[in-house]
Structures are given as structure tokens and as C-alpha cells.
mmCIF file of C-alpha atoms in Angstrom:
data_model
loop_
_atom_site.group_PDB
_atom_site.id
_atom_site.type_symbol
_atom_site.label_atom_id
_atom_site.label_comp_id
_atom_site.label_asym_id
_atom_site.label_seq_id
_atom_site.Cartn_x
_atom_site.Cartn_y
_atom_site.Cartn_z
ATOM 1 C CA MET N 303 0.000 0.000 0.000
ATOM 2 C CA GLN N 304 1.427 3.361 -1.045
ATOM 3 C CA LEU N 305 1.287 6.517 1.036
ATOM 4 C CA HIS N 306 -1.532 8.099 -0.969
ATOM 5 C CA ASP N 307 -3.616 4.967 -0.266
ATOM 6 C CA VAL N 308 -2.743 5.229 3.425
ATOM 7 C CA TRP N 309 -3.873 8.844 3.533
ATOM 8 C CA PHE N 310 -7.114 8.013 1.764
ATOM 9 C CA VAL N 311 -7.783 5.534 4.574
ATOM 10 C CA LEU N 312 -6.759 8.061 7.244
ATOM 11 C CA ILE N 313 -9.055 10.724 5.803
ATOM 12 C CA ALA N 314 -11.870 8.163 5.760
ATOM 13 C CA VAL N 315 -11.143 7.468 9.439
ATOM 14 C CA LEU N 316 -11.222 11.186 10.272
ATOM 15 C CA TRP N 317 -14.592 11.675 8.554
ATOM 16 C CA THR N 318 -15.905 8.562 10.279
ATOM 17 C CA GLY N 319 -14.797 9.880 13.664
ATOM 18 C CA TYR N 320 -16.372 13.241 12.920
ATOM 19 C CA PHE N 321 -19.739 11.759 11.957
ATOM 20 C CA PHE N 322 -19.688 9.393 14.952
ATOM 21 C CA LEU N 323 -18.998 12.182 17.464
ATOM 22 C CA GLU N 324 -20.588 15.232 15.869
ATOM 23 C CA GLY N 325 -23.487 13.039 14.778
ATOM 24 C CA PHE N 326 -24.851 12.586 18.285
ATOM 25 C CA ASP N 327 -24.406 16.226 19.265
ATOM 26 C CA PHE N 328 -26.155 17.305 16.051
ATOM 27 C CA GLY N 329 -28.888 14.887 17.125
ATOM 28 C CA VAL N 330 -29.086 16.357 20.622
ATOM 29 C CA GLY N 331 -29.325 19.863 19.127
ATOM 30 C CA ILE N 332 -32.260 18.718 17.000
ATOM 31 C CA LEU N 333 -33.892 17.102 20.038
ATOM 32 C CA THR N 334 -34.003 20.422 21.900
ATOM 33 C CA LYS N 335 -37.148 21.075 19.840
ATOM 34 C CA LEU N 336 -38.454 17.538 19.430
ATOM 35 C CA LEU N 337 -37.934 16.106 22.920
ATOM 36 C CA ALA N 338 -37.563 18.837 25.540
ATOM 37 C CA ARG N 339 -40.827 20.037 27.064
ATOM 38 C CA ASP N 340 -39.586 23.001 29.079
ATOM 39 C CA ARG N 341 -36.579 25.206 29.732
ATOM 40 C CA ALA N 342 -35.066 22.850 32.314
ATOM 41 C CA GLU N 343 -35.139 19.877 29.934
ATOM 42 C CA LYS N 344 -33.542 21.950 27.192
ATOM 43 C CA ARG N 345 -30.760 22.795 29.606
ATOM 44 C CA VAL N 346 -30.348 19.100 30.403
ATOM 45 C CA LEU N 347 -29.976 18.257 26.709
ATOM 46 C CA ILE N 348 -27.513 21.063 26.080
ATOM 47 C CA ASN N 349 -25.506 20.091 29.174
ATOM 48 C CA THR N 350 -25.111 16.502 27.935
ATOM 49 C CA ILE N 351 -22.975 17.764 25.046
ATOM 50 C CA GLY N 352 -21.715 21.010 26.586
ATOM 51 C CA PRO N 353 -18.275 19.685 27.577
ATOM 52 C CA VAL N 354 -17.616 17.824 24.304
ATOM 53 C CA TRP N 355 -19.257 19.466 21.285
ATOM 54 C CA ASP N 356 -16.309 21.742 20.478
ATOM 55 C CA GLY N 357 -13.840 18.850 20.768
ATOM 56 C CA ASN N 358 -15.955 16.854 18.333
ATOM 57 C CA GLU N 359 -15.547 19.578 15.720
ATOM 58 C CA VAL N 360 -11.764 19.142 15.836
ATOM 59 C CA TRP N 361 -12.279 16.045 13.714
ATOM 60 C CA LEU N 362 -13.798 18.169 10.953
ATOM 61 C CA LEU N 363 -10.902 20.635 11.018
ATOM 62 C CA THR N 364 -8.410 17.766 10.913
ATOM 63 C CA ALA N 365 -10.235 16.029 8.051
ATOM 64 C CA GLY N 366 -10.327 19.256 6.031
ATOM 65 C CA GLY N 367 -6.678 20.030 6.769
ATOM 66 C CA ALA N 368 -5.572 16.504 5.914
ATOM 67 C CA THR N 369 -7.471 16.649 2.609
ATOM 68 C CA PHE N 370 -5.828 19.985 1.755
ATOM 69 C CA ALA N 371 -2.328 18.670 2.496
ATOM 70 C CA ALA N 372 -2.621 15.106 1.168
ATOM 71 C CA PHE N 373 -4.937 15.636 -1.820
ATOM 72 C CA PRO N 374 -4.811 19.299 -2.875
ATOM 73 C CA GLU N 375 -6.599 18.657 -6.192
ATOM 74 C CA TRP N 376 -9.450 16.968 -4.352
ATOM 75 C CA TYR N 377 -9.646 19.813 -1.832
ATOM 76 C CA ALA N 378 -9.638 22.489 -4.559
ATOM 77 C CA THR N 379 -12.362 20.844 -6.648
ATOM 78 C CA LEU N 380 -14.496 19.907 -3.654
ATOM 79 C CA PHE N 381 -14.427 23.276 -1.901
ATOM 80 C CA SER N 382 -14.916 25.281 -5.086
ATOM 81 C CA GLY N 383 -17.639 23.062 -6.566
ATOM 82 C CA PHE N 384 -19.500 22.655 -3.270
ATOM 83 C CA TYR N 385 -18.854 26.231 -2.197
ATOM 84 C CA LEU N 386 -22.437 27.229 -1.348
ATOM 85 C CA PRO N 387 -23.480 24.152 0.694
ATOM 86 C CA LEU N 388 -20.135 24.126 2.516
ATOM 87 C CA LEU N 389 -20.486 27.841 3.237
ATOM 88 C CA ILE N 390 -23.961 27.208 4.679
ATOM 89 C CA ILE N 391 -22.511 24.445 6.875
ATOM 90 C CA LEU N 392 -19.717 26.763 8.030
ATOM 91 C CA VAL N 393 -22.152 29.548 8.929
ATOM 92 C CA CYS N 394 -24.315 27.057 10.825
ATOM 93 C CA LEU N 395 -21.336 25.774 12.808
ATOM 94 C CA ILE N 396 -20.338 29.333 13.704
ATOM 95 C CA VAL N 397 -23.887 30.233 14.771
ATOM 96 C CA ARG N 398 -24.145 26.986 16.718
ATOM 97 C CA GLY N 399 -20.979 27.672 18.668
ATOM 98 C CA VAL N 400 -22.072 31.209 19.479
ATOM 99 C CA ALA N 401 -25.512 29.937 20.538
ATOM 100 C CA PHE N 402 -24.023 27.468 23.014
ATOM 101 C CA GLU N 403 -21.862 30.174 24.564
ATOM 102 C CA TYR N 404 -24.352 33.074 24.562
ATOM 103 C CA ARG N 405 -27.620 31.327 25.388
ATOM 104 C CA ALA N 406 -27.214 31.646 29.167
ATOM 105 C CA LYS N 407 -25.608 35.095 29.190
ATOM 106 C CA ARG N 408 -28.947 36.819 29.839
ATOM 107 C CA PRO N 409 -32.012 35.667 31.818
ATOM 108 C CA GLU N 410 -34.720 36.941 29.436
ATOM 109 C CA GLU N 411 -36.904 34.156 28.040
ATOM 110 C CA ASN N 412 -36.932 35.573 24.501
ATOM 111 C CA TRP N 413 -33.131 35.783 24.478
ATOM 112 C CA GLN N 414 -32.717 32.142 25.505
ATOM 113 C CA ARG N 415 -35.517 30.899 23.227
ATOM 114 C CA ASN N 416 -33.944 32.595 20.192
ATOM 115 C CA TRP N 417 -30.567 30.989 20.847
ATOM 116 C CA GLU N 418 -32.228 27.600 21.383
ATOM 117 C CA THR N 419 -33.927 27.995 18.014
ATOM 118 C CA ALA N 420 -30.519 28.776 16.526
ATOM 119 C CA ILE N 421 -29.108 25.579 18.074
ATOM 120 C CA PHE N 422 -31.927 23.545 16.518
ATOM 121 C CA TRP N 423 -31.565 24.883 12.968
ATOM 122 C CA SER N 424 -27.755 25.024 13.044
ATOM 123 C CA SER N 425 -27.775 21.332 14.020
ATOM 124 C CA LEU N 426 -30.454 20.200 11.566
ATOM 125 C CA ILE N 427 -29.136 21.947 8.437
ATOM 126 C CA PRO N 428 -25.539 20.580 8.583
ATOM 127 C CA ALA N 429 -26.845 17.115 9.496
ATOM 128 C CA PHE N 430 -28.794 17.153 6.221
ATOM 129 C CA LEU N 431 -26.210 18.886 4.029
ATOM 130 C CA TRP N 432 -23.356 16.550 4.951
ATOM 131 C CA GLY N 433 -25.377 13.672 3.531
ATOM 132 C CA VAL N 434 -26.090 15.658 0.364
ATOM 133 C CA ALA N 435 -22.387 16.484 -0.029
ATOM 134 C CA PHE N 436 -21.128 12.923 0.426
ATOM 135 C CA GLY N 437 -23.920 11.576 -1.757
ATOM 136 C CA ASN N 438 -22.644 13.747 -4.591
ATOM 137 C CA ILE N 439 -19.022 12.781 -3.961
ATOM 138 C CA VAL N 440 -19.843 9.082 -4.257
ATOM 139 C CA ARG N 441 -22.296 9.468 -7.162
ATOM 140 C CA GLY N 442 -19.985 11.705 -9.180
ATOM 141 C CA VAL N 443 -20.277 15.322 -10.303
ATOM 142 C CA LYS N 444 -19.551 17.322 -13.427
ATOM 143 C CA ILE N 445 -15.741 17.550 -13.512
ATOM 144 C CA ASP N 446 -14.013 18.534 -16.748
ATOM 145 C CA LYS N 447 -10.616 17.502 -18.116
ATOM 146 C CA ASN N 448 -8.928 20.245 -16.035
ATOM 147 C CA PHE N 449 -10.320 18.660 -12.848
ATOM 148 C CA GLU N 450 -12.645 21.622 -12.311
ATOM 149 C CA TYR N 451 -16.287 21.408 -11.287
ATOM 150 C CA VAL N 452 -18.443 22.788 -14.118
ATOM 151 C CA GLY N 453 -21.891 22.042 -12.716
ATOM 152 C CA GLY N 454 -24.201 24.326 -10.791
ATOM 153 C CA PHE N 455 -25.754 24.345 -7.331
ATOM 154 C CA TRP N 456 -28.960 22.670 -8.503
ATOM 155 C CA ASP N 457 -26.982 19.762 -9.952
ATOM 156 C CA LEU N 458 -26.099 18.842 -6.372
ATOM 157 C CA LEU N 459 -29.776 18.460 -5.439
ATOM 158 C CA ASN N 460 -30.367 15.160 -7.208
ATOM 159 C CA PRO N 461 -32.528 12.320 -5.786
ATOM 160 C CA TYR N 462 -29.573 10.183 -4.642
ATOM 161 C CA ALA N 463 -27.865 13.031 -2.788
ATOM 162 C CA LEU N 464 -31.132 14.246 -1.232
ATOM 163 C CA LEU N 465 -31.789 10.723 0.031
ATOM 164 C CA GLY N 466 -28.280 10.761 1.479
ATOM 165 C CA GLY N 467 -29.219 13.946 3.324
ATOM 166 C CA VAL N 468 -32.333 12.288 4.749
ATOM 167 C CA VAL N 469 -30.232 9.340 5.903
ATOM 168 C CA THR N 470 -27.653 11.450 7.751
ATOM 169 C CA LEU N 471 -30.376 13.636 9.271
ATOM 170 C CA THR N 472 -32.403 10.720 10.617
ATOM 171 C CA LEU N 473 -29.352 8.660 11.590
ATOM 172 C CA PHE N 474 -27.805 11.529 13.544
ATOM 173 C CA THR N 475 -31.135 12.235 15.243
ATOM 174 C CA PHE N 476 -31.419 8.565 16.226
ATOM 175 C CA HIS N 477 -27.801 8.589 17.433
ATOM 176 C CA GLY N 478 -28.546 11.712 19.483
ATOM 177 C CA ALA N 479 -31.706 10.210 20.996
ATOM 178 C CA VAL N 480 -29.804 7.093 22.071
ATOM 179 C CA PHE N 481 -27.038 9.279 23.515
ATOM 180 C CA THR N 482 -29.651 11.299 25.411
ATOM 181 C CA ALA N 483 -31.121 8.112 26.899
ATOM 182 C CA LEU N 484 -27.606 7.061 27.894
ATOM 183 C CA LYS N 485 -26.749 10.394 29.538
ATOM 184 C CA THR N 486 -29.984 11.317 31.338
ATOM 185 C CA VAL N 487 -32.239 10.076 34.138
ATOM 186 C CA GLY N 488 -35.939 10.284 34.813
ATOM 187 C CA ASP N 489 -38.776 11.000 32.441
ATOM 188 C CA ILE N 490 -36.609 12.546 29.726
ATOM 189 C CA ARG N 491 -34.631 9.305 29.518
ATOM 190 C CA GLU N 492 -37.777 7.252 28.903
ATOM 191 C CA ARG N 493 -39.096 9.669 26.287
ATOM 192 C CA ALA N 494 -35.711 9.670 24.547
ATOM 193 C CA ARG N 495 -35.895 5.876 24.234
ATOM 194 C CA LYS N 496 -39.399 6.046 22.751
ATOM 195 C CA LEU N 497 -38.381 8.738 20.295
ATOM 196 C CA ALA N 498 -35.258 6.759 19.368
ATOM 197 C CA LEU N 499 -37.471 3.846 18.338
ATOM 198 C CA GLN N 500 -39.652 6.043 16.125
ATOM 199 C CA VAL N 501 -36.732 7.828 14.474
ATOM 200 C CA GLY N 502 -34.786 4.574 14.220
ATOM 201 C CA LEU N 503 -37.486 2.896 12.142
ATOM 202 C CA VAL N 504 -37.481 5.800 9.680
ATOM 203 C CA THR N 505 -33.686 5.666 9.628
ATOM 204 C CA ALA N 506 -33.680 1.937 8.904
ATOM 205 C CA VAL N 507 -35.914 2.305 5.838
ATOM 206 C CA SER N 508 -34.093 5.316 4.340
ATOM 207 C CA ALA N 509 -30.624 3.929 5.092
ATOM 208 C CA LEU N 510 -31.415 0.535 3.576
ATOM 209 C CA VAL N 511 -32.650 2.134 0.335
ATOM 210 C CA PHE N 512 -29.661 4.492 0.143
ATOM 211 C CA LEU N 513 -27.029 1.843 0.865
ATOM 212 C CA LEU N 514 -28.566 -0.643 -1.578
ATOM 213 C CA TRP N 515 -28.642 2.094 -4.221
ATOM 214 C CA THR N 516 -24.969 2.780 -3.550
ATOM 215 C CA GLN N 517 -24.112 -0.921 -3.730
ATOM 216 C CA VAL N 518 -25.880 -1.384 -7.050
ATOM 217 C CA ASP N 519 -24.260 1.718 -8.582
ATOM 218 C CA SER N 520 -20.663 1.435 -7.425
ATOM 219 C CA GLY N 521 -20.279 -1.281 -4.811
ATOM 220 C CA ASP N 522 -18.148 -4.414 -4.657
ATOM 221 C CA GLY N 523 -17.663 -7.299 -2.259
ATOM 222 C CA LYS N 524 -16.029 -5.191 0.461
ATOM 223 C CA SER N 525 -18.724 -2.532 0.372
ATOM 224 C CA LEU N 526 -21.363 -5.273 0.560
ATOM 225 C CA VAL N 527 -19.823 -6.516 3.809
ATOM 226 C CA ALA N 528 -19.922 -2.958 5.191
ATOM 227 C CA LEU N 529 -23.575 -2.654 4.126
ATOM 228 C CA ILE N 530 -24.498 -5.856 5.963
ATOM 229 C CA VAL N 531 -22.651 -4.693 9.105
ATOM 230 C CA ALA N 532 -24.399 -1.310 8.988
ATOM 231 C CA VAL N 533 -27.870 -2.828 8.664
ATOM 232 C CA ALA N 534 -27.221 -5.482 11.338
ATOM 233 C CA ALA N 535 -25.830 -2.878 13.752
ATOM 234 C CA LEU N 536 -28.836 -0.594 13.249
ATOM 235 C CA VAL N 537 -31.248 -3.460 13.935
ATOM 236 C CA GLY N 538 -29.194 -4.347 17.012
ATOM 237 C CA ALA N 539 -29.272 -0.728 18.199
ATOM 238 C CA LEU N 540 -33.066 -0.667 17.935
ATOM 239 C CA ALA N 541 -33.347 -3.966 19.831
ATOM 240 C CA ALA N 542 -30.964 -2.803 22.572
ATOM 241 C CA ASN N 543 -32.865 0.459 22.877
ATOM 242 C CA GLN N 544 -36.132 -1.443 23.385
ATOM 243 C CA ALA N 545 -34.451 -3.599 26.037
ATOM 244 C CA GLY N 546 -33.264 -0.505 27.914
ATOM 245 C CA ARG N 547 -29.586 -1.237 27.227
ATOM 246 C CA GLU N 548 -28.604 2.309 26.315
ATOM 247 C CA GLY N 549 -24.862 1.641 26.309
ATOM 248 C CA TRP N 550 -25.179 -1.167 23.788
ATOM 249 C CA SER N 551 -27.662 0.818 21.744
ATOM 250 C CA PHE N 552 -25.307 3.799 21.527
ATOM 251 C CA ALA N 553 -22.338 1.591 20.651
ATOM 252 C CA LEU N 554 -24.300 -0.157 17.898
ATOM 253 C CA SER N 555 -25.675 3.102 16.477
ATOM 254 C CA GLY N 556 -22.051 4.230 16.335
ATOM 255 C CA VAL N 557 -21.112 1.022 14.502
ATOM 256 C CA THR N 558 -23.904 1.804 12.034
ATOM 257 C CA ILE N 559 -22.336 5.188 11.266
ATOM 258 C CA VAL N 560 -18.833 3.708 11.014
ATOM 259 C CA ALA N 561 -19.941 0.923 8.654
ATOM 260 C CA ALA N 562 -22.063 3.245 6.505
ATOM 261 C CA VAL N 563 -19.238 5.765 6.056
ATOM 262 C CA ALA N 564 -16.800 2.918 5.398
ATOM 263 C CA MET N 565 -19.119 1.636 2.680
ATOM 264 C CA LEU N 566 -19.170 5.040 0.982
ATOM 265 C CA PHE N 567 -15.376 5.280 0.957
ATOM 266 C CA LEU N 568 -15.009 1.671 -0.195
ATOM 267 C CA SER N 569 -17.404 2.409 -3.051
ATOM 268 C CA LEU N 570 -15.406 5.534 -3.892
ATOM 269 C CA PHE N 571 -11.858 4.068 -3.934
ATOM 270 C CA PRO N 572 -9.604 4.502 -5.912
ATOM 271 C CA ASN N 573 -11.471 7.647 -6.938
ATOM 272 C CA VAL N 574 -11.723 10.555 -4.530
ATOM 273 C CA MET N 575 -14.182 12.492 -6.695
ATOM 274 C CA PRO N 576 -15.602 10.767 -9.783
ATOM 275 C CA SER N 577 -16.499 12.715 -12.913
ATOM 276 C CA SER N 578 -19.991 12.110 -14.265
ATOM 277 C CA LEU N 579 -18.902 13.559 -17.634
ATOM 278 C CA ASN N 580 -16.006 11.236 -18.394
ATOM 279 C CA GLY N 581 -14.475 8.559 -16.194
ATOM 280 C CA ASP N 582 -10.992 9.544 -17.381
ATOM 281 C CA TRP N 583 -11.485 12.985 -15.834
ATOM 282 C CA SER N 584 -12.147 11.608 -12.339
ATOM 283 C CA LEU N 585 -9.928 12.627 -9.457
ATOM 284 C CA THR N 586 -8.155 9.591 -8.000
ATOM 285 C CA VAL N 587 -5.800 8.900 -5.123
ATOM 286 C CA THR N 588 -2.987 9.035 -7.674
ATOM 287 C CA ASN N 589 -3.644 12.180 -9.713
ATOM 288 C CA ALA N 590 -5.009 14.232 -6.795
ATOM 289 C CA SER N 591 -2.320 13.505 -4.191
ATOM 290 C CA SER N 592 0.631 15.517 -2.952
ATOM 291 C CA SER N 593 4.230 14.439 -3.477
ATOM 292 C CA PRO N 594 5.522 11.336 -1.665
ATOM 293 C CA TYR N 595 7.834 13.542 0.434
ATOM 294 C CA THR N 596 4.895 15.648 1.656
ATOM 295 C CA LEU N 597 2.902 12.554 2.513
ATOM 296 C CA LYS N 598 5.882 11.085 4.374
ATOM 297 C CA ILE N 599 6.250 14.193 6.574
ATOM 298 C CA MET N 600 2.497 14.207 7.234
ATOM 299 C CA THR N 601 2.610 10.562 8.262
ATOM 300 C CA TRP N 602 5.283 11.190 10.893
ATOM 301 C CA CYS N 603 3.404 14.220 12.266
ATOM 302 C CA ALA N 604 0.153 12.255 12.443
ATOM 303 C CA ALA N 605 1.874 9.360 14.205
ATOM 304 C CA VAL N 606 3.008 11.718 16.985
ATOM 305 C CA ALA N 607 -0.007 14.017 17.349
ATOM 306 C CA THR N 608 -2.950 11.637 16.882
ATOM 307 C CA PRO N 609 -2.450 9.510 20.049
ATOM 308 C CA ILE N 610 -2.204 12.690 22.141
ATOM 309 C CA VAL N 611 -5.466 14.057 20.760
ATOM 310 C CA LEU N 612 -7.245 10.729 21.249
ATOM 311 C CA LEU N 613 -6.040 10.423 24.851
ATOM 312 C CA TYR N 614 -7.119 13.958 25.697
ATOM 313 C CA GLN N 615 -10.553 13.585 24.121
ATOM 314 C CA GLY N 616 -11.056 10.186 25.755
ATOM 315 C CA TRP N 617 -10.181 11.712 29.134
ATOM 316 C CA THR N 618 -12.778 14.462 28.569
ATOM 317 C CA TYR N 619 -15.525 11.914 27.968
ATOM 318 C CA TRP N 620 -14.449 9.965 31.048
ATOM 319 C CA VAL N 621 -14.586 13.040 33.305
ATOM 320 C CA PHE N 622 -18.102 13.962 32.108
ATOM 321 C CA ARG N 623 -19.460 10.411 31.997
ATOM 322 C CA LYS N 624 -22.231 10.704 34.625
ATOM 323 C CA ARG N 625 -25.942 10.941 33.863
ATOM 324 C CA ILE N 626 -27.819 14.163 34.529
ATOM 325 C CA GLY N 627 -31.452 15.164 34.954
ATOM 326 C CA THR N 628 -33.608 18.177 35.717
ATOM 327 C CA GLN N 629 -32.810 17.790 39.418
ATOM 328 C CA HIS N 630 -29.197 18.683 38.605
ATOM 329 C CA ILE N 631 -30.171 21.948 36.918
ATOM 330 C CA ALA N 632 -29.944 24.823 39.355
ATOM 331 C CA GLU N 633 -31.680 28.125 38.778
ATOM 332 C CA ALA N 634 -29.370 30.427 36.852
ATOM 333 C CA ALA N 635 -27.994 33.328 38.839
ATOM 334 C CA HIS N 636 -27.412 36.577 36.969
#
């Protein structure tokens, strides 16, 4: 395996980690409207992800940076062709971060309600658009012989990509509901489990259609194995949720995300961005990569820095591992 193949795998791992971690906090942000009944329950939901949401976004920054350094042609075509949806995602992530920090700065109900609305929409929109973006990457877009995207914004809104958006939206919401059941106590925990079942059934149908579509279009034996793992894990997550085994349910919903993302990257390889105009114009791990020397330096840096980041983030989750409920929410003092 050459270094450009290694970095394709590493970038796939970074995106998988991002969707696993940011997926449940996107889901919790969406649940602030769907699950919480009052201000105290909204605070409970926000507090479940309060210590970790910003650390989860590090995976996105690392994935983007690694793509820029390892596959500059891929980065250039992707970020120029998908400029508008990626800009919308960026704005949402900025608004979301500000909303988390500013929501409790003032006691007025309107102030807090407006920021909670911002948390909801800035969680829902990226959860949908990431599926649309990756659906287009796997399906292929209009790339010319100069490796430039020549399509328009509306070309990105095709049935396959829109279904991909529905899958990520429902899957992240399910993942967030299971995480909420794992991290809370009392009535909100029980309602999170019930909602997880409802959302999970919708997720199962949409994900099965999307993954089968992907397999028929561009899959092989390896992607088929990933598809089977994803479907089996999702069924297992639903069963564990019904049995009240929130830890197992969360772990299996995470396996679903990992297997589904793995299937997309397995279907993509050795391309990194297929051309729908001419297969010879597709960006591949070979023609889109940096020089071997650059990849070698990056590999050494990643070998040193990655374990440190993983240890620190794992420690953060361990420190904030306890369940919380409305009884732990004190009245805010201003």
C-alpha cells in the first residue's frame, strides 16, 4: 500500500470519527425542539454535550486540513464546486458555537428561546447537508478535463444526494436520541428511548434504500460486507434500545455510522471524486495527491499528534461520563 492509499484511509477514518462524534451532538441539538418540554429539559440536553461538542468539531478541522495537504486537487475541486453548501454548513457551525456560549448570558426568556432555536436549525441543516455532499461525492459530479467542477448548485440536489441527506439527518437524530437516553435520568430518559425507536425505524428504511442504491451503482464485495454490518448494527441498536440497554444501543448506532461511512469510501476508492462527464477525468488517489515527500512528513506528524489528541478527548468523555437530569439543573444566577 502506497502513502496516498494510506492517507485516503486516514481521511476516511477522520470523517468517520467526525460523523460518529458530531453526529450525536447534532442529534441532541435537533432534540431540543423535538424532545424537551420546558426550559429545564432543554438545559439538560444542552448540558449533555456542553463539555464535548467543540472537541468533536476538531475532527472536521483535521479532516479538512488533511485533505488539503494530502490531496490538494481533491480539496480544490471539492471546496470550489460545493462552495455554497459548505459555506452554509460553516455559517451554521459558527452560529451553533455562538448559541451554546451566549444562550445563558442573559435571563430573558426571549433571548434564551432565540438561541435555542438557533441551536436547533444550526444542528439540523448541517446534518442534512453533509449527507447531500457525500452523496454527490460518491455518485460523481460534473468535472471537466482540467479537474474543475463545471456544474451548478442545482446539480447537487439530485434524488440520490437528497436521500443521502435524509439518511444522515435521521441517523444523527437517532444517534442523538440514544445518547440522550444514555446520559440522562428520569422521564426525559424514557421519552428519549421512545423517540429513538420512532426515528430509528425511519432511519432503517431510508438507510437501507440508500445503501442498496450505492451498492448497485458502485459497490463491490467489500462494500457489501460494510452494508451488511451497517444494517445489522442498526437493527441491534433498535433492539438494545427497546431492552433498555442504552450503552449497547449507543455503541451499535455508532457502529452503524462507522460501517455506513466505510461503505461510501469503499465504493469511492480509488477515486476521490468521480467525474460524471467522463471517467478519465475523475480525481483519484494518484492524480489528486501531494508528493511522496509531503505525505511522508504528514505521516510522521500524524503518528506523533494523533495519540495525544485521542487520549485527551477520551479523558474528557471519562470526566463527564455521569448521567444528569432536571434535578441537577440549578436556577441560573445573573
